[in-house]
Amino acid sequence: MSGSARPGPAVYRLLPSLSGYGTLRLNGTDESLLMRWQRLGGEEGRPTGVRAEWLDDDGTPKNEFPSGGPGAPVLSRRLAERFGDELLTAGSLVPVQIDKAEGDDYVLYLVDQVVDCLDLRRSSKPKRNGEVKKPVYRPEALPSWPAAFRLPQFPRAVQWNSWAVDRLLDLTGDQIEARLTWSEEPGAKLHPDPWGF
């Protein structure tokens, strides 16, 4: 997948791959506050940092994209810097304080960009939590430039544009799993359960 851009617009969900790298779990209280801010928006309650802990504390190499939470993409600061300023087209970076790991420098990607681009008539019906298992986007409303965005119907999940996915995969190799949720290309193989684990 890396090395060549995908034709046409496409949207992905990103997760850390299960290929032998350590992963992070956000502090439950901080994750709840993040989800509340994602639902309500505004400056009040906007996270200025989060706490986390490594799930694999046995010498396993640490993933550059270690968090699988749909609305809480965490990147190593090194990866964020290598990606470049285009990452900030959709939001900002806030520090992650990792328990018992003072030397580990990670940031949470706080995606501000909320875009109403879902075709509600053609998409699957949202679940109670807002999850849309089979989204269909209106191509004319789909934002092409921000690295990522969120939907008003499912605000706690970050949707990634294909160009940003290509760049992250080029930078991290096998550390990220990219699940295709939608593509304009006929016959594209969509992930059957993009928001599951």
Backbone as JSON Lines, residues from 0, in Angstrom:
{"i":0,"aa":"M","n":[0.8,-1.19,0.0],"ca":[0.0,0.0,0.0],"c":[0.84,1.26,0.0]}
{"i":1,"aa":"S","n":[2.01,1.22,0.64],"ca":[2.82,2.42,0.7],"c":[3.54,2.62,-0.62]}
{"i":2,"aa":"G","n":[3.93,3.87,-0.84],"ca":[4.7,4.17,-2.03],"c":[3.89,4.68,-3.2]}
{"i":3,"aa":"S","n":[2.59,4.38,-3.25],"ca":[1.78,4.87,-4.36],"c":[0.45,5.38,-3.83]}
{"i":4,"aa":"A","n":[0.03,6.52,-4.34],"ca":[-1.22,7.11,-3.88],"c":[-2.39,6.34,-4.45]}
{"i":5,"aa":"R","n":[-3.43,6.25,-3.66],"ca":[-4.65,5.57,-4.12],"c":[-5.43,6.51,-5.03]}
{"i":6,"aa":"P","n":[-6.05,5.98,-6.08],"ca":[-6.86,6.85,-6.94],"c":[-8.18,7.2,-6.26]}
{"i":7,"aa":"G","n":[-8.64,8.43,-6.46],"ca":[-9.93,8.84,-5.95],"c":[-9.97,8.97,-4.44]}
{"i":8,"aa":"P","n":[-11.0,9.65,-3.92],"ca":[-11.11,9.81,-2.48],"c":[-11.44,8.49,-1.78]}
{"i":9,"aa":"A","n":[-10.93,8.35,-0.58],"ca":[-11.2,7.17,0.24],"c":[-11.05,7.57,1.7]}
{"i":10,"aa":"V","n":[-11.75,6.86,2.58],"ca":[-11.74,7.16,4.01],"c":[-11.4,5.89,4.78]}
{"i":11,"aa":"Y","n":[-10.62,6.05,5.84],"ca":[-10.11,4.92,6.62],"c":[-10.31,5.12,8.11]}
{"i":12,"aa":"R","n":[-10.29,4.0,8.82],"ca":[-10.1,3.98,10.26],"c":[-8.71,3.39,10.49]}
{"i":13,"aa":"L","n":[-7.95,3.99,11.39],"ca":[-6.6,3.51,11.68],"c":[-6.53,2.9,13.07]}
{"i":14,"aa":"L","n":[-5.74,1.81,13.16],"ca":[-5.48,1.13,14.43],"c":[-4.01,0.74,14.48]}
{"i":15,"aa":"P","n":[-3.49,0.52,15.68],"ca":[-2.14,-0.06,15.72],"c":[-2.21,-1.5,15.24]}
{"i":16,"aa":"S","n":[-1.24,-1.93,14.48],"ca":[-1.25,-3.31,14.0],"c":[-0.89,-4.25,15.14]}
{"i":17,"aa":"L","n":[-1.21,-5.49,14.96],"ca":[-0.9,-6.51,15.97],"c":[0.37,-7.24,15.58]}
{"i":18,"aa":"S","n":[1.39,-6.5,15.2],"ca":[2.61,-7.13,14.67],"c":[3.78,-7.05,15.64]}
{"i":19,"aa":"G","n":[3.53,-7.16,16.93],"ca":[4.61,-7.23,17.89],"c":[5.11,-5.91,18.44]}
{"i":20,"aa":"Y","n":[4.27,-4.87,18.4],"ca":[4.62,-3.58,18.97],"c":[3.75,-3.29,20.18]}
{"i":21,"aa":"G","n":[4.31,-2.57,21.15],"ca":[3.56,-2.21,22.34],"c":[2.46,-1.2,22.03]}
{"i":22,"aa":"T","n":[1.33,-1.33,22.74],"ca":[0.19,-0.43,22.54],"c":[-0.15,0.28,23.85]}
{"i":23,"aa":"L","n":[-0.86,1.38,23.72],"ca":[-1.24,2.22,24.85],"c":[-2.73,2.13,25.13]}
{"i":24,"aa":"R","n":[-3.08,2.3,26.41],"ca":[-4.48,2.46,26.8],"c":[-4.6,3.8,27.51]}
{"i":25,"aa":"L","n":[-5.54,4.62,27.05],"ca":[-5.78,5.9,27.7],"c":[-6.42,5.69,29.06]}
{"i":26,"aa":"N","n":[-6.12,6.59,29.98],"ca":[-6.77,6.61,31.28],"c":[-8.28,6.73,31.05]}
{"i":27,"aa":"G","n":[-9.07,5.91,31.76],"ca":[-10.52,5.88,31.54],"c":[-11.2,7.21,31.74]}
{"i":28,"aa":"T","n":[-10.81,7.95,32.79],"ca":[-11.42,9.25,33.05],"c":[-11.08,10.24,31.93]}
{"i":29,"aa":"D","n":[-9.81,10.24,31.52],"ca":[-9.4,11.16,30.46],"c":[-10.09,10.82,29.13]}
{"i":30,"aa":"E","n":[-10.25,9.53,28.86],"ca":[-10.93,9.13,27.62],"c":[-12.39,9.55,27.65]}
{"i":31,"aa":"S","n":[-13.04,9.44,28.81],"ca":[-14.44,9.88,28.94],"c":[-14.57,11.38,28.72]}
{"i":32,"aa":"L","n":[-13.61,12.15,29.27],"ca":[-13.63,13.6,29.08],"c":[-13.41,13.96,27.61]}
{"i":33,"aa":"L","n":[-12.53,13.21,26.95],"ca":[-12.29,13.42,25.51],"c":[-13.57,13.16,24.72]}
{"i":34,"aa":"M","n":[-14.24,12.04,25.01],"ca":[-15.48,11.72,24.28],"c":[-16.57,12.76,24.55]}
{"i":35,"aa":"R","n":[-16.61,13.27,25.76],"ca":[-17.6,14.32,26.07],"c":[-17.32,15.57,25.25]}
{"i":36,"aa":"W","n":[-16.03,15.97,25.17],"ca":[-15.68,17.14,24.37],"c":[-16.02,16.89,22.89]}
{"i":37,"aa":"Q","n":[-15.74,15.68,22.4],"ca":[-16.04,15.38,21.0],"c":[-17.54,15.49,20.73]}
{"i":38,"aa":"R","n":[-18.34,15.12,21.69],"ca":[-19.8,15.18,21.52],"c":[-20.31,16.62,21.59]}
{"i":39,"aa":"L","n":[-19.75,17.42,22.55],"ca":[-20.29,18.76,22.81],"c":[-19.53,19.87,22.09]}
{"i":40,"aa":"G","n":[-18.22,19.66,21.82],"ca":[-17.41,20.68,21.17],"c":[-17.13,21.86,22.09]}
{"i":41,"aa":"G","n":[-16.63,22.92,21.52],"ca":[-16.34,24.14,22.26],"c":[-15.0,24.09,22.97]}
{"i":42,"aa":"E","n":[-14.59,25.25,23.47],"ca":[-13.3,25.35,24.17],"c":[-13.39,24.83,25.59]}
{"i":43,"aa":"E","n":[-14.55,24.97,26.22],"ca":[-14.7,24.46,27.58],"c":[-14.68,22.94,27.56]}
{"i":44,"aa":"G","n":[-13.82,22.38,28.36],"ca":[-13.71,20.93,28.4],"c":[-12.76,20.35,27.37]}
{"i":45,"aa":"R","n":[-12.18,21.22,26.54],"ca":[-11.22,20.74,25.53],"c":[-9.99,20.18,26.24]}
{"i":46,"aa":"P","n":[-9.6,18.94,25.94],"ca":[-8.43,18.36,26.62],"c":[-7.15,19.12,26.32]}
{"i":47,"aa":"T","n":[-6.33,19.29,27.34],"ca":[-5.02,19.91,27.18],"c":[-3.92,18.87,27.36]}
{"i":48,"aa":"G","n":[-4.31,17.65,27.62],"ca":[-3.39,16.53,27.8],"c":[-4.17,15.33,28.3]}
{"i":49,"aa":"V","n":[-3.6,14.15,28.15],"ca":[-4.23,12.93,28.63],"c":[-3.17,12.04,29.28]}
{"i":50,"aa":"R","n":[-3.65,11.11,30.1],"ca":[-2.77,10.12,30.72],"c":[-3.01,8.77,30.07]}
{"i":51,"aa":"A","n":[-1.98,7.94,30.09],"ca":[-2.09,6.61,29.47],"c":[-1.1,5.66,30.13]}
{"i":52,"aa":"E","n":[-1.21,4.38,29.76],"ca":[-0.25,3.38,30.24],"c":[0.01,2.38,29.12]}
{"i":53,"aa":"W","n":[1.23,1.83,29.11],"ca":[1.56,0.8,28.14],"c":[0.89,-0.51,28.53]}
{"i":54,"aa":"L","n":[0.32,-1.2,27.57],"ca":[-0.28,-2.51,27.83],"c":[0.78,-3.61,27.78]}
{"i":55,"aa":"D","n":[1.84,-3.38,27.05],"ca":[2.9,-4.37,26.9],"c":[4.17,-3.79,27.51]}
{"i":56,"aa":"D","n":[4.44,-4.15,28.74],"ca":[5.6,-3.59,29.44],"c":[6.67,-4.65,29.62]}
{"i":57,"aa":"D","n":[6.96,-5.38,28.55],"ca":[7.88,-6.51,28.65],"c":[9.06,-6.36,27.69]}
{"i":58,"aa":"G","n":[9.39,-5.12,27.35],"ca":[10.49,-4.89,26.42],"c":[10.08,-4.91,24.97]}
{"i":59,"aa":"T","n":[8.79,-5.09,24.69],"ca":[8.29,-5.06,23.31],"c":[8.56,-3.69,22.71]}
{"i":60,"aa":"P","n":[9.0,-3.6,21.45],"ca":[9.19,-2.28,20.83],"c":[7.89,-1.49,20.85]}
{"i":61,"aa":"K","n":[7.99,-0.19,21.05],"ca":[6.8,0.65,21.17],"c":[6.34,1.14,19.81]}
{"i":62,"aa":"N","n":[5.04,1.01,19.58],"ca":[4.42,1.43,18.33],"c":[4.48,2.95,18.23]}
{"i":63,"aa":"E","n":[4.66,3.45,16.99],"ca":[4.62,4.89,16.75],"c":[3.18,5.41,16.69]}
{"i":64,"aa":"F","n":[2.21,4.49,16.55],"ca":[0.79,4.81,16.52],"c":[0.11,3.8,17.46]}
{"i":65,"aa":"P","n":[0.23,4.0,18.8],"ca":[-0.05,2.92,19.73],"c":[-1.47,2.79,20.26]}
{"i":66,"aa":"S","n":[-2.39,3.69,19.94],"ca":[-3.72,3.64,20.55],"c":[-4.79,3.24,19.54]}
{"i":67,"aa":"G","n":[-5.62,2.27,19.93],"ca":[-6.68,1.8,19.04],"c":[-8.02,2.48,19.24]}
{"i":68,"aa":"G","n":[-8.11,3.4,20.19],"ca":[-9.38,4.09,20.41],"c":[-9.8,4.85,19.17]}
{"i":69,"aa":"P","n":[-11.05,4.7,18.72],"ca":[-11.46,5.34,17.45],"c":[-11.36,6.85,17.44]}
{"i":70,"aa":"G","n":[-11.49,7.48,18.61],"ca":[-11.44,8.93,18.65],"c":[-10.19,9.47,19.3]}
{"i":71,"aa":"A","n":[-9.23,8.58,19.59],"ca":[-8.04,9.0,20.33],"c":[-6.76,8.56,19.65]}
{"i":72,"aa":"P","n":[-6.49,9.06,18.43],"ca":[-5.24,8.68,17.79],"c":[-4.04,9.27,18.52]}
{"i":73,"aa":"V","n":[-3.14,8.4,18.93],"ca":[-1.91,8.82,19.61],"c":[-0.75,8.51,18.67]}
{"i":74,"aa":"L","n":[0.15,9.47,18.54],"ca":[1.33,9.32,17.69],"c":[2.56,9.64,18.52]}
{"i":75,"aa":"S","n":[3.67,9.0,18.19],"ca":[4.92,9.44,18.8],"c":[5.18,10.86,18.3]}
{"i":76,"aa":"R","n":[5.82,11.65,19.14],"ca":[6.13,13.02,18.7],"c":[7.02,12.97,17.45]}
{"i":77,"aa":"R","n":[7.9,12.0,17.4],"ca":[8.78,11.83,16.23],"c":[7.96,11.62,14.96]}
{"i":78,"aa":"L","n":[6.93,10.74,15.03],"ca":[6.08,10.49,13.88],"c":[5.31,11.76,13.49]}
{"i":79,"aa":"A","n":[4.76,12.46,14.49],"ca":[4.02,13.7,14.2],"c":[4.92,14.72,13.51]}
{"i":80,"aa":"E","n":[6.16,14.84,13.96],"ca":[7.08,15.8,13.34],"c":[7.46,15.36,11.92]}
{"i":81,"aa":"R","n":[7.65,14.06,11.73],"ca":[7.99,13.57,10.39],"c":[6.81,13.73,9.43]}
{"i":82,"aa":"F","n":[5.59,13.58,9.92],"ca":[4.41,13.77,9.08],"c":[4.37,15.21,8.56]}
{"i":83,"aa":"G","n":[4.63,16.16,9.44],"ca":[4.68,17.56,9.04],"c":[3.45,18.36,9.45]}
{"i":84,"aa":"D","n":[3.46,19.63,9.07],"ca":[2.41,20.56,9.48],"c":[1.04,20.23,8.91]}
{"i":85,"aa":"E","n":[0.99,19.42,7.86],"ca":[-0.31,19.06,7.29],"c":[-1.18,18.32,8.3]}
{"i":86,"aa":"L","n":[-0.56,17.71,9.3],"ca":[-1.31,17.03,10.35],"c":[-2.2,18.03,11.09]}
{"i":87,"aa":"L","n":[-1.73,19.27,11.17],"ca":[-2.46,20.29,11.91],"c":[-3.59,20.93,11.1]}
{"i":88,"aa":"T","n":[-3.83,20.45,9.89],"ca":[-4.93,20.99,9.08],"c":[-6.29,20.65,9.67]}
{"i":89,"aa":"A","n":[-6.34,19.65,10.56],"ca":[-7.61,19.22,11.12],"c":[-7.7,19.39,12.62]}
{"i":90,"aa":"G","n":[-6.61,19.73,13.27],"ca":[-6.65,19.81,14.72],"c":[-5.32,20.15,15.33]}
{"i":91,"aa":"S","n":[-5.13,19.71,16.56],"ca":[-3.91,20.05,17.29],"c":[-3.39,18.82,18.03]}
{"i":92,"aa":"L","n":[-2.21,18.96,18.58],"ca":[-1.56,17.88,19.31],"c":[-1.47,18.27,20.78]}
{"i":93,"aa":"V","n":[-1.86,17.35,21.66],"ca":[-1.74,17.59,23.1],"c":[-0.89,16.48,23.7]}
{"i":94,"aa":"P","n":[-0.15,16.78,24.77],"ca":[0.77,15.79,25.32],"c":[0.07,14.6,25.97]}
{"i":95,"aa":"V","n":[0.73,13.44,25.89],"ca":[0.27,12.23,26.56],"c":[1.28,11.92,27.66]}
{"i":96,"aa":"Q","n":[0.8,11.88,28.88],"ca":[1.65,11.52,30.02],"c":[1.48,10.02,30.25]}
{"i":97,"aa":"I","n":[2.56,9.27,30.05],"ca":[2.5,7.81,30.15],"c":[3.06,7.37,31.49]}
{"i":98,"aa":"D","n":[2.25,6.61,32.24],"ca":[2.66,6.12,33.55],"c":[3.95,5.32,33.44]}
{"i":99,"aa":"K","n":[4.88,5.61,34.34],"ca":[6.14,4.87,34.46],"c":[6.95,4.87,33.17]}
{"i":100,"aa":"A","n":[6.82,5.93,32.38],"ca":[7.57,5.99,31.11],"c":[7.9,7.44,30.78]}
{"i":101,"aa":"E","n":[8.66,8.09,31.65],"ca":[8.94,9.52,31.48],"c":[9.64,9.84,30.16]}
{"i":102,"aa":"G","n":[10.45,8.95,29.64],"ca":[11.2,9.23,28.41],"c":[10.41,9.07,27.13]}
{"i":103,"aa":"D","n":[9.2,8.5,27.21],"ca":[8.39,8.26,26.01],"c":[7.62,9.53,25.66]}
{"i":104,"aa":"D","n":[7.82,10.04,24.44],"ca":[7.25,11.31,24.02],"c":[6.16,11.07,22.97]}
{"i":105,"aa":"Y","n":[4.89,11.12,23.43],"ca":[3.74,10.87,22.56],"c":[2.75,12.01,22.67]}
{"i":106,"aa":"V","n":[1.92,12.16,21.62],"ca":[0.9,13.21,21.58],"c":[-0.42,12.61,21.13]}
{"i":107,"aa":"L","n":[-1.5,13.2,21.63],"ca":[-2.85,12.86,21.19],"c":[-3.23,13.83,20.08]}
{"i":108,"aa":"Y","n":[-3.74,13.28,18.97],"ca":[-4.2,14.11,17.85],"c":[-5.65,14.47,18.11]}
{"i":109,"aa":"L","n":[-5.87,15.71,18.48],"ca":[-7.2,16.2,18.83],"c":[-7.83,16.8,17.57]}
{"i":110,"aa":"V","n":[-8.71,16.05,16.93],"ca":[-9.29,16.45,15.64],"c":[-10.5,17.35,15.86]}
{"i":111,"aa":"D","n":[-10.35,18.6,15.44],"ca":[-11.41,19.6,15.57],"c":[-12.4,19.55,14.41]}
{"i":112,"aa":"Q","n":[-11.9,19.19,13.24],"ca":[-12.66,19.26,12.0],"c":[-13.86,18.31,12.04]}
{"i":113,"aa":"V","n":[-15.07,18.87,12.1],"ca":[-16.31,18.07,12.05],"c":[-17.0,18.45,10.74]}
{"i":114,"aa":"V","n":[-17.22,17.44,9.89],"ca":[-17.74,17.7,8.55],"c":[-18.99,16.87,8.31]}
{"i":115,"aa":"D","n":[-20.06,17.55,7.9],"ca":[-21.33,16.88,7.6],"c":[-21.29,16.44,6.14]}
{"i":116,"aa":"C","n":[-20.75,15.25,5.88],"ca":[-20.58,14.79,4.5],"c":[-21.13,13.38,4.29]}
{"i":117,"aa":"L","n":[-21.83,12.85,5.28],"ca":[-22.38,11.51,5.18],"c":[-23.69,11.54,4.39]}
{"i":118,"aa":"D","n":[-23.85,10.59,3.5],"ca":[-25.12,10.41,2.78],"c":[-25.99,9.53,3.66]}
{"i":119,"aa":"L","n":[-26.87,10.15,4.44],"ca":[-27.66,9.41,5.42],"c":[-28.62,8.43,4.77]}
{"i":120,"aa":"R","n":[-29.07,8.73,3.59],"ca":[-30.03,7.85,2.91],"c":[-29.37,6.55,2.45]}
{"i":121,"aa":"R","n":[-28.1,6.62,2.02],"ca":[-27.43,5.44,1.48],"c":[-26.53,4.73,2.5]}
{"i":122,"aa":"S","n":[-26.21,5.39,3.61],"ca":[-25.37,4.77,4.64],"c":[-26.22,3.83,5.51]}
{"i":123,"aa":"S","n":[-25.53,2.93,6.22],"ca":[-26.24,2.09,7.18],"c":[-26.72,2.97,8.34]}
{"i":124,"aa":"K","n":[-27.77,2.52,8.98],"ca":[-28.35,3.29,10.08],"c":[-27.35,3.35,11.24]}
{"i":125,"aa":"P","n":[-27.12,4.55,11.8],"ca":[-26.19,4.65,12.93],"c":[-26.68,3.84,14.13]}
{"i":126,"aa":"K","n":[-25.72,3.22,14.84],"ca":[-26.05,2.53,16.09],"c":[-26.31,3.57,17.17]}
{"i":127,"aa":"R","n":[-26.69,3.12,18.35],"ca":[-27.0,4.05,19.45],"c":[-25.8,4.95,19.78]}
{"i":128,"aa":"N","n":[-24.58,4.41,19.65],"ca":[-23.39,5.2,19.96],"c":[-22.96,6.09,18.79]}
{"i":129,"aa":"G","n":[-23.72,6.06,17.69],"ca":[-23.41,6.89,16.52],"c":[-22.62,6.17,15.45]}
{"i":130,"aa":"E","n":[-22.1,4.98,15.77],"ca":[-21.27,4.24,14.81],"c":[-22.04,3.93,13.53]}
{"i":131,"aa":"V","n":[-21.4,4.23,12.42],"ca":[-21.97,3.93,11.1],"c":[-21.08,2.85,10.49]}
{"i":132,"aa":"K","n":[-21.6,1.63,10.45],"ca":[-20.79,0.49,10.01],"c":[-20.47,0.58,8.52]}
{"i":133,"aa":"K","n":[-21.45,1.01,7.72],"ca":[-21.24,1.11,6.27],"c":[-21.57,2.53,5.82]}
{"i":134,"aa":"P","n":[-20.59,3.43,5.94],"ca":[-20.85,4.81,5.54],"c":[-20.78,4.98,4.02]}
{"i":135,"aa":"V","n":[-21.57,5.9,3.54],"ca":[-21.47,6.35,2.15],"c":[-21.38,7.87,2.24]}
{"i":136,"aa":"Y","n":[-20.34,8.42,1.63],"ca":[-20.12,9.85,1.69],"c":[-20.62,10.53,0.43]}
{"i":137,"aa":"R","n":[-20.97,11.8,0.57],"ca":[-21.29,12.63,-0.58],"c":[-19.95,13.18,-1.08]}
{"i":138,"aa":"P","n":[-19.45,12.71,-2.22],"ca":[-18.12,13.13,-2.68],"c":[-17.93,14.64,-2.75]}
{"i":139,"aa":"E","n":[-18.98,15.36,-3.12],"ca":[-18.83,16.82,-3.23],"c":[-18.68,17.49,-1.87]}
{"i":140,"aa":"A","n":[-19.08,16.81,-0.79],"ca":[-18.99,17.38,0.56],"c":[-17.81,16.81,1.35]}
{"i":141,"aa":"L","n":[-17.21,15.74,0.86],"ca":[-16.1,15.1,1.56],"c":[-14.86,16.01,1.51]}
{"i":142,"aa":"P","n":[-14.29,16.32,2.68],"ca":[-13.11,17.19,2.67],"c":[-11.89,16.41,2.2]}
{"i":143,"aa":"S","n":[-11.18,16.95,1.23],"ca":[-10.04,16.21,0.7],"c":[-8.72,16.61,1.35]}
{"i":144,"aa":"W","n":[-8.62,17.83,1.88],"ca":[-7.31,18.26,2.36],"c":[-7.03,17.93,3.81]}
{"i":145,"aa":"P","n":[-7.91,18.13,4.77],"ca":[-7.48,17.82,6.14],"c":[-7.04,16.35,6.23]}
{"i":146,"aa":"A","n":[-6.07,16.11,7.07],"ca":[-5.59,14.74,7.26],"c":[-6.71,13.86,7.79]}
{"i":147,"aa":"A","n":[-7.56,14.42,8.64],"ca":[-8.62,13.64,9.27],"c":[-9.8,14.55,9.58]}
{"i":148,"aa":"F","n":[-10.91,13.94,9.91],"ca":[-12.11,14.7,10.27],"c":[-13.01,13.79,11.1]}
{"i":149,"aa":"R","n":[-14.05,14.4,11.66],"ca":[-15.06,13.63,12.4],"c":[-16.42,13.95,11.8]}
{"i":150,"aa":"L","n":[-17.37,13.07,12.04],"ca":[-18.73,13.25,11.54],"c":[-19.64,13.72,12.67]}
{"i":151,"aa":"P","n":[-20.61,14.59,12.39],"ca":[-21.55,14.99,13.45],"c":[-22.36,13.8,13.96]}
{"i":152,"aa":"Q","n":[-22.61,12.8,13.1],"ca":[-23.38,11.63,13.51],"c":[-22.56,10.68,14.39]}
{"i":153,"aa":"F","n":[-21.23,10.7,14.27],"ca":[-20.34,9.79,14.98],"c":[-19.11,10.58,15.43]}
{"i":154,"aa":"P","n":[-19.3,11.57,16.33],"ca":[-18.23,12.51,16.63],"c":[-17.05,11.92,17.39]}
{"i":155,"aa":"R","n":[-17.22,10.76,17.99],"ca":[-16.11,10.2,18.78],"c":[-15.18,9.32,17.95]}
{"i":156,"aa":"A","n":[-15.33,9.35,16.63],"ca":[-14.47,8.54,15.76],"c":[-13.77,9.42,14.74]}
{"i":157,"aa":"V","n":[-12.47,9.2,14.61],"ca":[-11.67,9.96,13.65],"c":[-11.65,9.21,12.32]}
{"i":158,"aa":"Q","n":[-11.99,9.91,11.25],"ca":[-11.98,9.38,9.89],"c":[-10.71,9.95,9.22]}
{"i":159,"aa":"W","n":[-9.97,9.11,8.53],"ca":[-8.7,9.54,7.93],"c":[-8.81,9.56,6.4]}
{"i":160,"aa":"N","n":[-8.33,10.63,5.8],"ca":[-8.28,10.72,4.33],"c":[-7.11,9.88,3.8]}
{"i":161,"aa":"S","n":[-7.28,9.38,2.59],"ca":[-6.32,8.42,2.02],"c":[-4.91,8.97,1.9]}
{"i":162,"aa":"W","n":[-4.74,10.26,1.55],"ca":[-3.38,10.79,1.41],"c":[-2.64,10.76,2.75]}
{"i":163,"aa":"A","n":[-3.37,11.01,3.86],"ca":[-2.74,10.98,5.18],"c":[-2.4,9.54,5.56]}
{"i":164,"aa":"V","n":[-3.27,8.61,5.21],"ca":[-3.01,7.19,5.47],"c":[-1.76,6.74,4.71]}
{"i":165,"aa":"D","n":[-1.67,7.11,3.45],"ca":[-0.48,6.76,2.66],"c":[0.79,7.27,3.33]}
{"i":166,"aa":"R","n":[0.76,8.51,3.79],"ca":[1.95,9.08,4.41],"c":[2.28,8.36,5.72]}
{"i":167,"aa":"L","n":[1.28,8.07,6.55],"ca":[1.54,7.38,7.81],"c":[2.07,5.97,7.58]}
{"i":168,"aa":"L","n":[1.53,5.28,6.58],"ca":[2.02,3.93,6.28],"c":[3.45,3.98,5.77]}
{"i":169,"aa":"D","n":[3.77,4.97,4.96],"ca":[5.15,5.13,4.49],"c":[6.11,5.37,5.65]}
{"i":170,"aa":"L","n":[5.65,6.11,6.66],"ca":[6.51,6.46,7.78],"c":[6.64,5.36,8.83]}
{"i":171,"aa":"T","n":[5.64,4.48,8.91],"ca":[5.64,3.49,10.0],"c":[5.74,2.04,9.54]}
{"i":172,"aa":"G","n":[5.58,1.78,8.26],"ca":[5.65,0.39,7.79],"c":[4.51,-0.45,8.32]}
{"i":173,"aa":"D","n":[4.86,-1.52,9.07],"ca":[3.84,-2.47,9.52],"c":[3.22,-2.13,10.87]}
{"i":174,"aa":"Q","n":[3.37,-0.9,11.33],"ca":[2.87,-0.55,12.67],"c":[1.42,-0.11,12.69]}
{"i":175,"aa":"I","n":[0.83,0.14,11.52],"ca":[-0.55,0.63,11.46],"c":[-1.4,-0.3,10.6]}
{"i":176,"aa":"E","n":[-2.61,-0.57,11.08],"ca":[-3.61,-1.27,10.28],"c":[-4.58,-0.23,9.74]}
{"i":177,"aa":"A","n":[-4.73,-0.16,8.43],"ca":[-5.64,0.79,7.8],"c":[-6.87,0.04,7.29]}
{"i":178,"aa":"R","n":[-8.03,0.38,7.83],"ca":[-9.28,-0.26,7.42],"c":[-10.07,0.68,6.52]}
{"i":179,"aa":"L","n":[-10.28,0.27,5.3],"ca":[-11.03,1.08,4.35],"c":[-12.51,1.06,4.73]}
{"i":180,"aa":"T","n":[-13.06,2.25,5.0],"ca":[-14.48,2.35,5.33],"c":[-15.33,2.79,4.15]}
{"i":181,"aa":"W","n":[-14.7,3.54,3.21],"ca":[-15.43,4.01,2.04],"c":[-14.45,4.39,0.94]}
{"i":182,"aa":"S","n":[-14.85,4.16,-0.3],"ca":[-14.07,4.59,-1.45],"c":[-15.01,4.88,-2.59]}
{"i":183,"aa":"E","n":[-14.61,5.85,-3.41],"ca":[-15.38,6.18,-4.61],"c":[-15.11,5.17,-5.72]}
{"i":184,"aa":"E","n":[-14.04,4.39,-5.58],"ca":[-13.66,3.44,-6.61],"c":[-14.62,2.25,-6.64]}
{"i":185,"aa":"P","n":[-15.19,1.92,-7.79],"ca":[-16.06,0.75,-7.88],"c":[-15.26,-0.52,-7.56]}
{"i":186,"aa":"G","n":[-15.85,-1.41,-6.81],"ca":[-15.21,-2.68,-6.49],"c":[-14.16,-2.6,-5.39]}
{"i":187,"aa":"A","n":[-14.01,-1.45,-4.73],"ca":[-13.05,-1.35,-3.63],"c":[-13.47,-2.29,-2.51]}
{"i":188,"aa":"K","n":[-12.5,-2.95,-1.9],"ca":[-12.78,-3.93,-0.85],"c":[-12.85,-3.23,0.5]}
{"i":189,"aa":"L","n":[-14.07,-2.98,0.97],"ca":[-14.29,-2.3,2.24],"c":[-14.12,-3.28,3.39]}
{"i":190,"aa":"H","n":[-13.66,-2.78,4.52],"ca":[-13.53,-3.63,5.71],"c":[-14.93,-3.98,6.21]}
{"i":191,"aa":"P","n":[-15.19,-5.25,6.56],"ca":[-16.55,-5.64,6.96],"c":[-16.97,-5.08,8.33]}
{"i":192,"aa":"D","n":[-16.02,-4.76,9.2],"ca":[-16.36,-4.24,10.53],"c":[-15.28,-3.24,10.95]}
{"i":193,"aa":"P","n":[-15.26,-2.05,10.31],"ca":[-14.14,-1.13,10.5],"c":[-13.96,-0.64,11.94]}
{"i":194,"aa":"W","n":[-15.04,-0.58,12.72],"ca":[-14.93,-0.02,14.07],"c":[-14.81,-1.1,15.13]}
{"i":195,"aa":"G","n":[-14.82,-2.36,14.74],"ca":[-14.64,-3.46,15.69],"c":[-13.17,-3.67,15.98]}
{"i":196,"aa":"F","n":[-12.91,-4.63,16.88],"ca":[-11.51,-4.95,17.21],"c":[-11.17,-6.35,16.77]}
